[in-house]
Amino acid sequence: MKVLVPVKRVVDYNVKVRVKSDGTGVDIANVKMSMNPFDEIAVEEAVRLKEAGTATEVVAVSAGVAGCQETLRTAMAIGADRGILVETDAELQPLAVAKLLKALVDKEQPKLVILGKQAIDDDANQTGQMLAALLGWPQATFASKVAIAGDKATVTREVDGGLETLEISLPAIVTTDLRLNEPRYATLPNIMKAKKKPLDTVKPDALGVDVAPRLKTLKVAEPAKRQAGVKVADVADLVAKLKNEAKVI
């Protein structure tokens, strides 16, 4: 069974995000970039399936600028067998990414696509669902446990009321949640081995996909700064402030 794992290059989660002075977007100049944490969980799960003998090959896929090769090398250091980069300088929105992934799925014919439930930069939470719709495949989102048996996958997913368990037929789409696993650290020997693993580069035109943005960002702004808290003398003072200043009671 071949597993396809899309990974996205995002601003590292430890970095304080700064908005450009003109408000057109986030400043990523000289900023540390890394793999989207949810996608890292997806790579780990795919590698575990391979180690268990369920999967035979893990293919990491990314779309974006040439710097995404570094993200793919990280995925291969974790355990992916090879990488594919759809190289483009265009602003990629979820629908465009889903169409690119569909074209690659048609080409690679995987039995399972595992990807993060969302990226920490745009928080769209759309790509996995759009890909399932374009392919006409079953999907299980927000997975906290995945078990494969034959041509079926049993997925425990996190919902507002607790946990929901689904059985879906393969081929299928699974999006990962935080509690699915704990990604391993890439060891130095595996990092060195990843440099020799095959990494193919294609252009969107070669896949027959138009990646032109459908949405236009009008303005990006930092959230308003919170006012400092104050101490109150007693309960009566607290109630007065909630009633007269905060106007919540």
Steps between C-alpha positions, in 0.01 A plus 500: 500500500636838399436795733513861380578766761464870408718731711499880517784743571386755759649752740639304795253484788760642741539819295305812589306589187529860381275674251654701215491876547272542199252242632523277192599185687735335747869585489698180426831664403784334693247309709552139603274267302409141583251225425142560608464311834182318395675382182791376710251282687371373164852404389561319829176303464583399143848388604351296786268330253803410290693373801200283590504348152165653404645754256768426243596854397459847647510792256527855636355779288527877532397799290660842500836669459833322459557528876234230548768248406636544851161403642491191278851403612377523860212264414746259339725521806202392713449203269330592171649313202494781245369848440315695233503881484248693294708813459326834457539856628123560484294548815349157556152485647329181627305426181811535283695271734217244496500502117878452493471212744222341294723509193780333695262241647381414147865454403631318810186294579543482880256306717512757778565874525587625850535873560475746786151623584615860447805720457601730784547798268155538340300257721279428199424132579376449143757315288429147621124537462533661154734222386254234613222676309707532182600132512163371618677312781378443857660718764563493875607833648661592835633147549638404843541131414536315169490121445524335159363150434484381141314752286339669803623767738359554848549859611424651839438870457461784748164679500347758732317237704796264540620229260340353189619179331456455126573214263588614149594315183837553338610701309421779743605836646598538867585829670696490825436658839754572773437187705559249219869453586822664618728564199855368535810714474695457178838353589821621336556173306144519364548867408808402300314210335213735409737706287543201268133409471328591171321834481312580181392851401204579275316817402125556538468536122642150454218371720240702309399705804427873513623626838395865456354631829120524522506712813669834562639600839387856569685560824696320770520652848626392839235432765421788733711508813320401817471754777677425826289344772410679821452387857168559668449568868203270556214314332283810487772686308532204261127492435494877443778479242340206321171691488613855424830461313499156337118505470480121511241482777 
